[in-house]
mmCIF file of C-alpha atoms in Angstrom:
data_model
loop_
_atom_site.group_PDB
_atom_site.id
_atom_site.type_symbol
_atom_site.label_atom_id
_atom_site.label_comp_id
_atom_site.label_asym_id
_atom_site.label_seq_id
_atom_site.Cartn_x
_atom_site.Cartn_y
_atom_site.Cartn_z
ATOM 1 C CA MET A 1 119.065 104.413 130.608
ATOM 2 C CA ALA A 2 116.404 101.776 131.209
ATOM 3 C CA ALA A 3 114.405 100.551 128.229
ATOM 4 C CA PRO A 4 110.855 101.915 128.073
ATOM 5 C CA LEU A 5 108.117 99.694 129.454
ATOM 6 C CA ALA A 6 105.851 100.351 126.485
ATOM 7 C CA ILE A 7 106.014 101.326 122.825
ATOM 8 C CA ARG A 8 104.333 104.447 121.489
ATOM 9 C CA LEU A 9 103.763 104.007 117.770
ATOM 10 C CA HIS A 10 102.535 107.521 116.939
ATOM 11 C CA ALA A 11 102.235 110.800 118.789
ATOM 12 C CA ALA A 12 98.500 110.916 118.018
ATOM 13 C CA ASP A 13 97.822 107.498 119.562
ATOM 14 C CA ASN A 14 95.997 107.314 122.877
ATOM 15 C CA VAL A 15 97.391 103.879 123.704
ATOM 16 C CA VAL A 16 100.842 102.367 124.085
ATOM 17 C CA VAL A 17 101.835 98.707 123.709
ATOM 18 C CA ALA A 18 103.320 96.964 126.749
ATOM 19 C CA ARG A 19 106.775 95.482 126.136
ATOM 20 C CA MET A 20 106.388 93.287 129.218
ATOM 21 C CA ASP A 21 103.793 92.665 131.901
ATOM 22 C CA ILE A 22 103.152 95.988 133.658
ATOM 23 C CA LEU A 23 101.872 95.969 137.235
ATOM 24 C CA PRO A 24 99.332 98.423 138.686
ATOM 25 C CA GLY A 25 100.913 101.659 139.904
ATOM 26 C CA THR A 26 103.812 101.492 137.446
ATOM 27 C CA GLU A 27 104.532 104.774 135.659
ATOM 28 C CA VAL A 28 104.679 103.913 131.970
ATOM 29 C CA GLU A 29 104.983 107.470 130.640
ATOM 30 C CA PRO A 30 105.165 110.794 132.484
ATOM 31 C CA GLY A 31 101.716 111.273 133.958
ATOM 32 C CA ALA A 32 100.499 107.835 132.888
ATOM 33 C CA LYS A 33 100.467 105.093 135.534
ATOM 34 C CA ALA A 34 98.920 101.691 135.014
ATOM 35 C CA THR A 35 95.754 101.281 137.074
ATOM 36 C CA GLN A 36 95.587 97.543 136.449
ATOM 37 C CA THR A 37 97.845 94.807 135.109
ATOM 38 C CA ILE A 38 98.732 95.323 131.446
ATOM 39 C CA PRO A 39 99.891 92.009 129.911
ATOM 40 C CA ALA A 40 102.785 92.039 127.447
ATOM 41 C CA GLY A 41 101.608 92.916 123.955
ATOM 42 C CA HIS A 42 98.427 94.536 125.254
ATOM 43 C CA LYS A 43 97.471 98.211 125.255
ATOM 44 C CA MET A 44 97.319 100.835 127.999
ATOM 45 C CA LEU A 45 95.367 104.071 127.667
ATOM 46 C CA THR A 46 97.512 107.204 128.002
ATOM 47 C CA ARG A 47 94.753 109.798 127.531
ATOM 48 C CA ALA A 48 91.301 109.686 129.069
ATOM 49 C CA VAL A 49 88.445 109.053 126.616
ATOM 50 C CA LYS A 50 84.683 109.304 126.798
ATOM 51 C CA GLN A 51 82.295 106.557 125.794
ATOM 52 C CA GLY A 52 82.071 106.373 122.005
ATOM 53 C CA GLU A 53 85.380 108.124 121.370
ATOM 54 C CA PRO A 54 87.947 106.377 119.166
ATOM 55 C CA ILE A 55 90.874 104.307 120.387
ATOM 56 C CA ARG A 56 93.878 105.025 118.170
ATOM 57 C CA LYS A 57 96.928 102.902 117.391
ATOM 58 C CA TYR A 58 99.240 103.393 114.366
ATOM 59 C CA ASN A 59 97.475 106.793 114.178
ATOM 60 C CA GLN A 60 94.450 104.798 112.989
ATOM 61 C CA ILE A 61 91.131 103.991 114.629
ATOM 62 C CA ILE A 62 91.102 100.433 115.988
ATOM 63 C CA GLY A 63 87.806 100.690 117.879
ATOM 64 C CA PHE A 64 85.659 102.821 120.148
ATOM 65 C CA ALA A 65 85.459 103.088 123.932
ATOM 66 C CA THR A 66 82.377 101.368 125.343
ATOM 67 C CA ALA A 67 82.570 103.433 128.562
ATOM 68 C CA ASP A 68 84.332 106.483 129.974
ATOM 69 C CA LEU A 69 87.932 105.364 130.495
ATOM 70 C CA ASP A 70 90.757 106.842 132.559
ATOM 71 C CA ILE A 71 94.484 107.007 131.921
ATOM 72 C CA GLY A 72 96.199 103.723 132.810
ATOM 73 C CA THR A 73 93.288 101.497 131.808
ATOM 74 C CA HIS A 74 93.929 98.164 130.107
ATOM 75 C CA ILE A 75 92.324 98.559 126.672
ATOM 76 C CA HIS A 76 90.905 95.334 125.314
ATOM 77 C CA THR A 77 87.671 93.558 124.437
ATOM 78 C CA GLN A 78 86.028 94.541 127.733
ATOM 79 C CA ASN A 79 86.049 98.247 126.868
ATOM 80 C CA CYS A 80 86.856 98.641 123.151
ATOM 81 C CA ALA A 81 84.541 97.597 120.335
ATOM 82 C CA MET A 82 83.964 98.010 116.620
ATOM 83 C CA GLY A 83 81.921 100.911 115.312
ATOM 84 C CA ASP A 84 80.980 102.472 112.007
ATOM 85 C CA PHE A 85 83.054 105.371 110.743
ATOM 86 C CA GLU A 86 83.913 106.921 107.414
ATOM 87 C CA ARG A 87 87.186 105.828 105.813
ATOM 88 C CA ASP A 88 88.986 108.111 103.419
ATOM 89 C CA TYR A 89 89.999 105.889 100.512
ATOM 90 C CA ALA A 90 91.992 108.766 98.955
ATOM 91 C CA PHE A 91 92.674 106.753 95.822
ATOM 92 C CA CYS A 92 96.285 106.990 94.602
ATOM 93 C CA ALA A 93 97.212 109.668 97.180
ATOM 94 C CA ASP A 94 100.345 107.795 98.284
ATOM 95 C CA ALA A 95 101.356 106.332 94.901
ATOM 96 C CA ARG A 96 104.961 107.173 94.099
ATOM 97 C CA PRO A 97 107.436 106.180 91.367
ATOM 98 C CA THR A 98 109.318 103.020 92.317
ATOM 99 C CA ASP A 99 113.030 103.479 92.960
ATOM 100 C CA TYR A 100 114.389 100.466 91.078
ATOM 101 C CA VAL A 101 117.906 99.285 91.889
ATOM 102 C CA ALA A 102 120.630 99.788 89.295
ATOM 103 C CA ASN A 103 121.927 96.210 89.500
ATOM 104 C CA PRO A 104 119.083 93.756 90.218
ATOM 105 C CA ALA A 105 119.811 90.756 92.407
ATOM 106 C CA THR A 106 119.613 87.122 91.328
ATOM 107 C CA PHE A 107 118.625 83.845 92.979
ATOM 108 C CA GLN A 108 119.564 80.239 92.285
ATOM 109 C CA GLY A 109 116.608 78.730 90.468
ATOM 110 C CA TYR A 110 115.644 76.380 87.665
ATOM 111 C CA ARG A 111 115.102 77.652 84.124
ATOM 112 C CA ARG A 112 112.342 75.682 82.389
ATOM 113 C CA ALA A 113 112.377 74.916 78.671
ATOM 114 C CA ASP A 114 109.589 77.442 78.088
ATOM 115 C CA GLY A 115 111.671 80.169 79.731
ATOM 116 C CA ARG A 116 109.842 80.340 83.042
ATOM 117 C CA ALA A 117 111.664 80.257 86.391
ATOM 118 C CA ALA A 118 111.130 77.662 89.111
ATOM 119 C CA THR A 119 112.245 77.592 92.723
ATOM 120 C CA ARG A 120 111.491 73.881 93.251
ATOM 121 C CA ASN A 121 111.397 70.787 91.048
ATOM 122 C CA TYR A 122 108.374 68.593 91.745
ATOM 123 C CA ILE A 123 106.261 66.075 89.889
ATOM 124 C CA GLY A 124 102.575 66.612 90.579
ATOM 125 C CA ILE A 125 99.466 64.448 90.621
ATOM 126 C CA VAL A 126 96.562 66.882 90.336
ATOM 127 C CA THR A 127 93.184 65.335 91.182
ATOM 128 C CA THR A 128 90.005 66.568 89.532
ATOM 129 C CA VAL A 129 87.781 65.099 92.263
ATOM 130 C CA ASN A 130 88.014 63.848 95.842
ATOM 131 C CA CYS A 131 87.288 60.307 94.569
ATOM 132 C CA SER A 132 90.753 60.078 92.988
ATOM 133 C CA ALA A 133 92.619 61.336 96.060
ATOM 134 C CA ALA A 134 93.503 57.914 97.493
ATOM 135 C CA THR A 135 94.754 56.710 94.119
ATOM 136 C CA SER A 136 96.966 59.773 93.745
ATOM 137 C CA ARG A 137 98.537 59.001 97.112
ATOM 138 C CA MET A 138 99.161 55.404 96.043
ATOM 139 C CA ILE A 139 101.014 56.624 92.953
ATOM 140 C CA ALA A 140 103.186 58.937 95.049
ATOM 141 C CA ALA A 141 103.895 56.161 97.563
ATOM 142 C CA LYS A 142 104.949 53.749 94.802
ATOM 143 C CA LEU A 143 107.441 56.295 93.476
ATOM 144 C CA ALA A 144 108.894 57.299 96.851
ATOM 145 C CA PRO A 145 111.480 54.456 97.042
ATOM 146 C CA VAL A 146 113.002 55.315 93.653
ATOM 147 C CA LEU A 147 113.422 59.044 94.301
ATOM 148 C CA GLU A 148 116.748 58.571 96.096
ATOM 149 C CA ALA A 149 118.312 58.004 92.689
ATOM 150 C CA TYR A 150 117.060 61.406 91.535
ATOM 151 C CA PRO A 151 118.370 63.965 94.059
ATOM 152 C CA ASN A 152 117.342 66.981 91.970
ATOM 153 C CA VAL A 153 113.669 65.983 92.123
ATOM 154 C CA ASP A 154 112.142 67.441 95.281
ATOM 155 C CA GLY A 155 109.321 64.913 95.384
ATOM 156 C CA VAL A 156 106.159 63.513 93.867
ATOM 157 C CA VAL A 157 103.216 65.350 95.391
ATOM 158 C CA PRO A 158 99.553 64.301 95.303
ATOM 159 C CA LEU A 159 97.454 67.487 95.158
ATOM 160 C CA THR A 160 94.053 66.550 96.548
ATOM 161 C CA HIS A 161 90.901 68.378 97.606
ATOM 162 C CA GLY A 162 87.338 67.708 98.743
ATOM 163 C CA GLY A 163 85.452 68.878 95.659
ATOM 164 C CA GLY A 164 84.919 68.019 92.028
ATOM 165 C CA CYS A 165 81.527 66.313 92.331
ATOM 166 C CA GLY A 166 78.225 66.863 94.107
ATOM 167 C CA MET A 167 78.430 70.442 92.864
ATOM 168 C CA ALA A 168 77.111 72.517 89.985
ATOM 169 C CA ALA A 169 78.812 71.911 86.659
ATOM 170 C CA SER A 170 79.213 75.646 86.150
ATOM 171 C CA GLY A 171 79.297 78.808 88.205
ATOM 172 C CA LEU A 172 81.594 80.423 90.758
ATOM 173 C CA GLU A 173 82.464 77.265 92.710
ATOM 174 C CA MET A 174 83.472 75.288 89.636
ATOM 175 C CA ASP A 175 85.306 78.248 88.118
ATOM 176 C CA VAL A 176 87.411 78.700 91.259
ATOM 177 C CA LEU A 177 88.169 74.972 91.534
ATOM 178 C CA ARG A 178 89.247 74.682 87.914
ATOM 179 C CA ARG A 179 91.290 77.871 88.041
ATOM 180 C CA THR A 180 93.104 76.547 91.118
ATOM 181 C CA LEU A 181 93.791 73.100 89.661
ATOM 182 C CA ALA A 182 95.028 74.635 86.420
ATOM 183 C CA GLY A 183 97.310 76.976 88.339
ATOM 184 C CA TYR A 184 99.062 74.035 89.981
ATOM 185 C CA THR A 185 99.147 72.061 86.738
ATOM 186 C CA ARG A 186 100.948 74.822 84.834
ATOM 187 C CA HIS A 187 103.092 76.026 87.760
ATOM 188 C CA PRO A 188 106.780 76.225 86.789
ATOM 189 C CA ASN A 189 107.711 74.310 89.942
ATOM 190 C CA MET A 190 106.134 71.232 88.307
ATOM 191 C CA ALA A 191 108.467 69.285 86.027
ATOM 192 C CA ALA A 192 105.560 67.049 84.976
ATOM 193 C CA VAL A 193 101.935 66.476 85.990
ATOM 194 C CA VAL A 194 99.382 63.689 85.905
ATOM 195 C CA VAL A 195 95.821 65.049 85.952
ATOM 196 C CA LEU A 196 93.883 62.266 87.665
ATOM 197 C CA GLY A 197 90.105 61.834 87.691
ATOM 198 C CA LEU A 198 87.649 59.064 88.472
ATOM 199 C CA GLY A 199 85.693 59.326 85.235
ATOM 200 C CA CYS A 200 82.117 60.070 86.268
ATOM 201 C CA GLU A 201 82.695 63.263 88.262
ATOM 202 C CA THR A 202 81.111 66.625 87.565
ATOM 203 C CA ASN A 203 84.541 68.181 87.077
ATOM 204 C CA GLN A 204 85.427 66.157 84.012
ATOM 205 C CA ILE A 205 89.059 66.178 82.920
ATOM 206 C CA SER A 206 88.004 67.271 79.448
ATOM 207 C CA GLY A 207 86.005 70.156 80.895
ATOM 208 C CA LEU A 208 88.923 71.262 83.060
ATOM 209 C CA MET A 209 91.390 71.077 80.174
ATOM 210 C CA HIS A 210 89.102 72.975 77.804
ATOM 211 C CA ALA A 211 88.045 75.672 80.281
ATOM 212 C CA GLU A 212 91.608 76.413 81.352
ATOM 213 C CA GLY A 213 93.420 75.939 78.053
ATOM 214 C CA LEU A 214 95.493 72.971 79.245
ATOM 215 C CA LYS A 215 97.020 70.770 76.555
ATOM 216 C CA GLU A 216 97.932 67.106 76.853
ATOM 217 C CA GLY A 217 101.610 66.570 76.117
ATOM 218 C CA PRO A 218 104.787 64.718 77.072
ATOM 219 C CA LYS A 219 104.765 66.271 80.554
ATOM 220 C CA LEU A 220 101.016 66.521 81.123
ATOM 221 C CA ILE A 221 99.022 63.325 80.942
ATOM 222 C CA PRO A 222 95.310 63.049 81.839
ATOM 223 C CA MET A 223 94.096 59.765 83.339
ATOM 224 C CA ALA A 224 90.627 58.610 84.457
ATOM 225 C CA ILE A 225 90.509 55.606 86.782
ATOM 226 C CA GLN A 226 87.370 54.123 85.227
ATOM 227 C CA GLU A 227 88.772 54.431 81.707
ATOM 228 C CA GLU A 228 92.067 52.830 82.754
ATOM 229 C CA GLY A 229 90.236 49.786 84.121
ATOM 230 C CA GLY A 230 90.436 50.422 87.850
ATOM 231 C CA VAL A 231 92.772 51.631 90.552
ATOM 232 C CA ALA A 232 95.541 49.038 90.118
ATOM 233 C CA ARG A 233 95.896 49.635 86.388
ATOM 234 C CA THR A 234 95.793 53.390 86.883
ATOM 235 C CA VAL A 235 98.540 53.270 89.486
ATOM 236 C CA GLY A 236 100.667 51.024 87.282
ATOM 237 C CA ARG A 237 100.349 53.223 84.201
ATOM 238 C CA ALA A 238 100.955 56.456 86.103
ATOM 239 C CA VAL A 239 104.021 55.038 87.853
ATOM 240 C CA SER A 240 105.450 53.820 84.529
ATOM 241 C CA PHE A 241 104.850 57.194 82.890
ATOM 242 C CA LEU A 242 106.455 59.137 85.708
ATOM 243 C CA LYS A 243 109.421 56.771 86.021
ATOM 244 C CA GLU A 244 110.222 57.512 82.395
ATOM 245 C CA LEU A 245 110.188 61.232 83.151
ATOM 246 C CA LEU A 246 112.339 61.109 86.291
ATOM 247 C CA PRO A 247 115.737 61.145 84.508
ATOM 248 C CA GLU A 248 114.805 64.263 82.544
ATOM 249 C CA ALA A 249 113.300 65.930 85.609
ATOM 250 C CA ASN A 250 116.490 65.168 87.512
ATOM 251 C CA SER A 251 118.714 66.698 84.823
ATOM 252 C CA VAL A 252 117.906 70.298 85.746
ATOM 253 C CA LYS A 253 120.534 72.405 87.475
ATOM 254 C CA ARG A 254 120.140 75.567 89.493
ATOM 255 C CA GLU A 255 121.445 78.715 87.836
ATOM 256 C CA PRO A 256 121.385 82.475 88.529
ATOM 257 C CA ILE A 257 117.968 83.922 87.660
ATOM 258 C CA PRO A 258 116.899 87.576 88.049
ATOM 259 C CA ALA A 259 114.972 88.358 91.220
ATOM 260 C CA SER A 260 112.360 89.934 88.955
ATOM 261 C CA GLU A 261 111.053 86.402 88.357
ATOM 262 C CA LEU A 262 110.212 85.833 92.014
ATOM 263 C CA ILE A 263 106.573 86.037 93.085
ATOM 264 C CA LEU A 264 106.446 86.214 96.876
ATOM 265 C CA ALA A 265 103.274 85.131 98.694
ATOM 266 C CA LEU A 266 102.679 86.894 102.026
ATOM 267 C CA GLN A 267 101.059 85.177 105.015
ATOM 268 C CA CYS A 268 100.864 85.717 108.767
ATOM 269 C CA GLY A 269 99.387 83.677 111.600
ATOM 270 C CA GLY A 270 99.175 83.419 115.356
ATOM 271 C CA SER A 271 99.232 87.207 115.289
ATOM 272 C CA ASP A 272 99.565 89.171 118.509
ATOM 273 C CA GLY A 273 100.074 92.734 119.663
ATOM 274 C CA TYR A 274 103.653 92.732 118.396
ATOM 275 C CA SER A 275 103.086 91.266 114.904
ATOM 276 C CA GLY A 276 102.154 94.593 113.342
ATOM 277 C CA ILE A 277 105.216 96.327 114.762
ATOM 278 C CA SER A 278 107.874 93.634 114.314
ATOM 279 C CA ALA A 279 107.671 90.644 111.949
ATOM 280 C CA ASN A 280 105.081 92.073 109.565
ATOM 281 C CA PRO A 281 106.783 95.410 108.831
ATOM 282 C CA ALA A 282 110.113 93.560 108.570
ATOM 283 C CA LEU A 283 108.571 91.392 105.863
ATOM 284 C CA GLY A 284 107.162 94.571 104.322
ATOM 285 C CA ALA A 285 110.690 95.966 104.067
ATOM 286 C CA ALA A 286 111.728 92.786 102.248
ATOM 287 C CA VAL A 287 108.771 93.246 99.884
ATOM 288 C CA ASP A 288 109.912 96.778 99.083
ATOM 289 C CA LEU A 289 113.395 95.442 98.330
ATOM 290 C CA LEU A 290 112.012 92.707 96.081
ATOM 291 C CA VAL A 291 109.814 95.178 94.189
ATOM 292 C CA ARG A 292 112.787 97.520 93.716
ATOM 293 C CA ASN A 293 114.572 94.537 92.133
ATOM 294 C CA GLY A 294 111.701 94.052 89.694
ATOM 295 C CA GLY A 295 109.932 91.198 91.493
ATOM 296 C CA SER A 296 106.372 90.715 92.680
ATOM 297 C CA ALA A 297 104.703 90.182 96.050
ATOM 298 C CA VAL A 298 101.086 89.238 96.714
ATOM 299 C CA LEU A 299 99.094 90.146 99.832
ATOM 300 C CA SER A 300 95.838 88.276 100.512
ATOM 301 C CA GLU A 301 93.111 87.362 103.042
ATOM 302 C CA THR A 302 90.418 89.976 102.472
ATOM 303 C CA PRO A 303 88.595 89.399 105.798
ATOM 304 C CA GLU A 304 91.901 90.148 107.527
ATOM 305 C CA ILE A 305 92.598 93.439 105.772
ATOM 306 C CA TYR A 306 89.040 94.562 106.543
ATOM 307 C CA GLY A 307 89.145 98.035 108.038
ATOM 308 C CA ALA A 308 92.624 98.716 106.668
ATOM 309 C CA GLU A 309 91.752 98.652 102.983
ATOM 310 C CA HIS A 310 92.029 102.443 102.844
ATOM 311 C CA LEU A 311 95.791 102.091 103.321
ATOM 312 C CA LEU A 312 95.894 100.031 100.115
ATOM 313 C CA THR A 313 93.608 102.272 98.056
ATOM 314 C CA ARG A 314 95.916 105.185 98.823
ATOM 315 C CA ARG A 315 98.805 103.236 97.265
ATOM 316 C CA ALA A 316 96.892 102.166 94.143
ATOM 317 C CA VAL A 317 98.471 103.214 90.855
ATOM 318 C CA SER A 318 95.027 104.113 89.509
ATOM 319 C CA ARG A 319 91.525 104.641 90.818
ATOM 320 C CA GLU A 320 90.460 101.544 88.871
ATOM 321 C CA ILE A 321 92.906 99.387 90.859
ATOM 322 C CA GLY A 322 91.809 100.959 94.142
ATOM 323 C CA GLU A 323 88.147 100.388 93.327
ATOM 324 C CA LYS A 324 88.880 96.685 92.820
ATOM 325 C CA ILE A 325 89.898 96.443 96.489
ATOM 326 C CA VAL A 326 86.729 98.243 97.590
ATOM 327 C CA GLU A 327 84.602 95.969 95.388
ATOM 328 C CA ARG A 328 86.117 92.878 97.001
ATOM 329 C CA ILE A 329 85.448 94.271 100.488
ATOM 330 C CA LYS A 330 81.820 94.918 99.543
ATOM 331 C CA TRP A 331 81.536 91.381 98.134
ATOM 332 C CA TRP A 332 82.625 89.941 101.470
ATOM 333 C CA GLU A 333 80.264 92.211 103.408
ATOM 334 C CA ASP A 334 77.396 91.067 101.183
ATOM 335 C CA HIS A 335 78.463 87.427 101.486
ATOM 336 C CA CYS A 336 78.456 87.658 105.284
ATOM 337 C CA ALA A 337 75.068 89.393 105.300
ATOM 338 C CA ARG A 338 73.554 86.648 103.124
ATOM 339 C CA THR A 339 75.045 83.751 105.088
ATOM 340 C CA GLY A 340 74.552 85.056 108.616
ATOM 341 C CA GLY A 341 78.230 85.746 109.216
ATOM 342 C CA GLU A 342 80.038 88.895 110.244
ATOM 343 C CA MET A 343 83.307 90.484 109.261
ATOM 344 C CA ASN A 344 84.208 91.125 112.899
ATOM 345 C CA ASN A 345 84.231 87.489 114.014
ATOM 346 C CA ASN A 346 87.987 88.066 114.119
ATOM 347 C CA PRO A 347 90.425 88.191 115.932
ATOM 348 C CA SER A 348 90.658 84.603 117.143
ATOM 349 C CA PRO A 349 90.919 83.693 120.846
ATOM 350 C CA GLY A 350 94.683 83.326 120.411
ATOM 351 C CA ASN A 351 94.957 86.746 118.775
ATOM 352 C CA LYS A 352 93.031 88.271 121.670
ATOM 353 C CA ALA A 353 95.213 86.548 124.246
ATOM 354 C CA GLY A 354 98.192 88.115 122.479
ATOM 355 C CA GLY A 355 96.735 91.612 122.705
ATOM 356 C CA LEU A 356 94.720 92.122 119.512
ATOM 357 C CA THR A 357 91.292 93.554 120.286
ATOM 358 C CA THR A 358 89.396 94.125 117.012
ATOM 359 C CA ILE A 359 89.655 93.130 113.372
ATOM 360 C CA LEU A 360 90.632 96.745 112.661
ATOM 361 C CA GLU A 361 93.739 96.411 114.809
ATOM 362 C CA LYS A 362 94.575 92.995 113.369
ATOM 363 C CA SER A 363 94.117 94.222 109.791
ATOM 364 C CA LEU A 364 96.350 97.250 110.279
ATOM 365 C CA GLY A 365 99.131 94.934 111.385
ATOM 366 C CA ALA A 366 98.491 92.440 108.590
ATOM 367 C CA VAL A 367 98.697 95.095 105.868
ATOM 368 C CA ALA A 368 102.201 95.972 107.090
ATOM 369 C CA LYS A 369 103.446 92.808 105.336
ATOM 370 C CA GLY A 370 102.822 94.571 102.037
ATOM 371 C CA GLY A 371 105.500 97.216 102.465
ATOM 372 C CA THR A 372 105.117 100.716 101.039
ATOM 373 C CA THR A 373 105.340 100.502 97.235
ATOM 374 C CA ASN A 374 102.460 101.036 94.822
ATOM 375 C CA LEU A 375 99.566 98.595 94.555
ATOM 376 C CA VAL A 376 99.662 97.716 90.861
ATOM 377 C CA GLU A 377 96.929 95.071 90.461
ATOM 378 C CA VAL A 378 94.149 93.195 92.256
ATOM 379 C CA TYR A 379 93.358 89.568 91.402
ATOM 380 C CA LYS A 380 90.504 87.230 92.170
ATOM 381 C CA TYR A 381 91.276 83.906 93.828
ATOM 382 C CA ALA A 382 93.878 81.815 91.949
ATOM 383 C CA GLU A 383 94.008 84.135 88.938
ATOM 384 C CA PRO A 384 97.427 84.112 87.219
ATOM 385 C CA ILE A 385 99.676 86.845 88.618
ATOM 386 C CA THR A 386 101.205 88.655 85.665
ATOM 387 C CA ALA A 387 101.917 92.162 86.983
ATOM 388 C CA LYS A 388 105.306 93.129 88.378
ATOM 389 C CA GLY A 389 105.312 94.830 91.765
ATOM 390 C CA PHE A 390 103.065 94.709 94.828
ATOM 391 C CA VAL A 391 99.688 93.099 94.088
ATOM 392 C CA TYR A 392 96.656 91.867 95.986
ATOM 393 C CA MET A 393 94.714 88.599 95.642
ATOM 394 C CA ASP A 394 91.237 88.190 97.094
ATOM 395 C CA THR A 395 91.162 85.086 99.296
ATOM 396 C CA PRO A 396 89.430 83.914 102.475
ATOM 397 C CA GLY A 397 91.133 84.655 105.777
ATOM 398 C CA TYR A 398 92.236 81.041 106.332
ATOM 399 C CA ASP A 399 95.941 80.525 105.777
ATOM 400 C CA PRO A 400 95.927 77.139 103.950
ATOM 401 C CA VAL A 401 93.180 78.271 101.567
ATOM 402 C CA ALA A 402 94.772 81.677 101.021
ATOM 403 C CA ALA A 403 98.204 80.201 100.320
ATOM 404 C CA THR A 404 96.665 77.662 97.935
ATOM 405 C CA GLY A 405 95.230 80.495 95.846
ATOM 406 C CA GLN A 406 98.487 82.427 95.881
ATOM 407 C CA VAL A 407 100.504 79.431 94.675
ATOM 408 C CA ALA A 408 97.878 78.636 92.036
ATOM 409 C CA GLY A 409 98.352 82.218 90.867
ATOM 410 C CA GLY A 410 102.055 81.565 90.348
ATOM 411 C CA ALA A 411 103.747 82.405 93.651
ATOM 412 C CA ASN A 412 107.069 80.565 93.849
ATOM 413 C CA VAL A 413 108.164 81.716 97.323
ATOM 414 C CA LEU A 414 106.038 82.067 100.467
ATOM 415 C CA CYS A 415 106.907 83.905 103.683
ATOM 416 C CA PHE A 416 104.805 83.290 106.798
ATOM 417 C CA THR A 417 105.294 85.486 109.849
ATOM 418 C CA THR A 418 104.161 84.231 113.239
ATOM 419 C CA GLY A 419 103.258 85.924 116.489
ATOM 420 C CA ARG A 420 102.365 83.806 119.485
#
């Protein structure tokens, strides 16, 4: 029997997804012939709709017809658009007890002296301001030749950014920056850290340390270039300090650690019409398995779950947790309204070429990465992830920024699915 030309995801859908390019006149389903070319990954209408009626995929609304459309029509941006409609948040309706495994799995990781688990073994140079970025790279470059003698050290990484000065000394922007820097500084994947500033920046080292409860110690040394007497002296002192720490950092050995200590960050990119029915739900199945073993997984990118948030509120363990998702959605809507943006400036041109038509369709596929277990907590950007199970972190819809927040929150593994 020949493989079907298209995939029907739900009996209530009025579109199917082309498995390959479909030519006009081809019968895709009984009584449904393509009236125009349907590219692979794109959608074909299998039931006639009137203008304004919903287009359904995953048994969810992904948009509304902008004209009367016949069976066999290629459904895409030319005839399907966003529209307002009521979403049933149905808080906690799908929350179920988690079926934990009897014998949890383990992974080979590093056990830190404070009891935390690491998946990598790095030395970090965390910069408080963009002005110290070049110096941090010099320190890392000076240490690179000696790392061959320390095979258990994965590297010396300069962690730089474009902020830290020319900004308000307090408020949301500074809070987020400091929370992020502190998250990397205390991350268990760091064997030791130099916190490197210039000296005159708004984001003073002392302010960062105090606000985030960081303590100077044998494996955390703060340094300001101006106080050290310039770049050369700073590089020399930092290199000497870190060279002394390399033997101890190299002494760690991997050992079996319970999977419950994994925090998995979820990302997707280059998404197309297949992402939500292949790679993303496959990752979701892995998330369910990890949660059943006591671990955690964190979904993010609020602008890219927009329109699918009701699937998460239904899985919330409490109304309070579900309301946190809704509050974050409303924050982004308000932010866009104030700054002249819009939540439906997504999908990207590449997403559209791959068959995604609206942000609703893209979001429904993106949420599939989160599996099916309960949503147990919602975090703001870079907040420490402490809950066990499936959680959500509010981040922008830009992969590098989203992943940065997840790792700052404590994620020690990251999975990134790709489409096109």
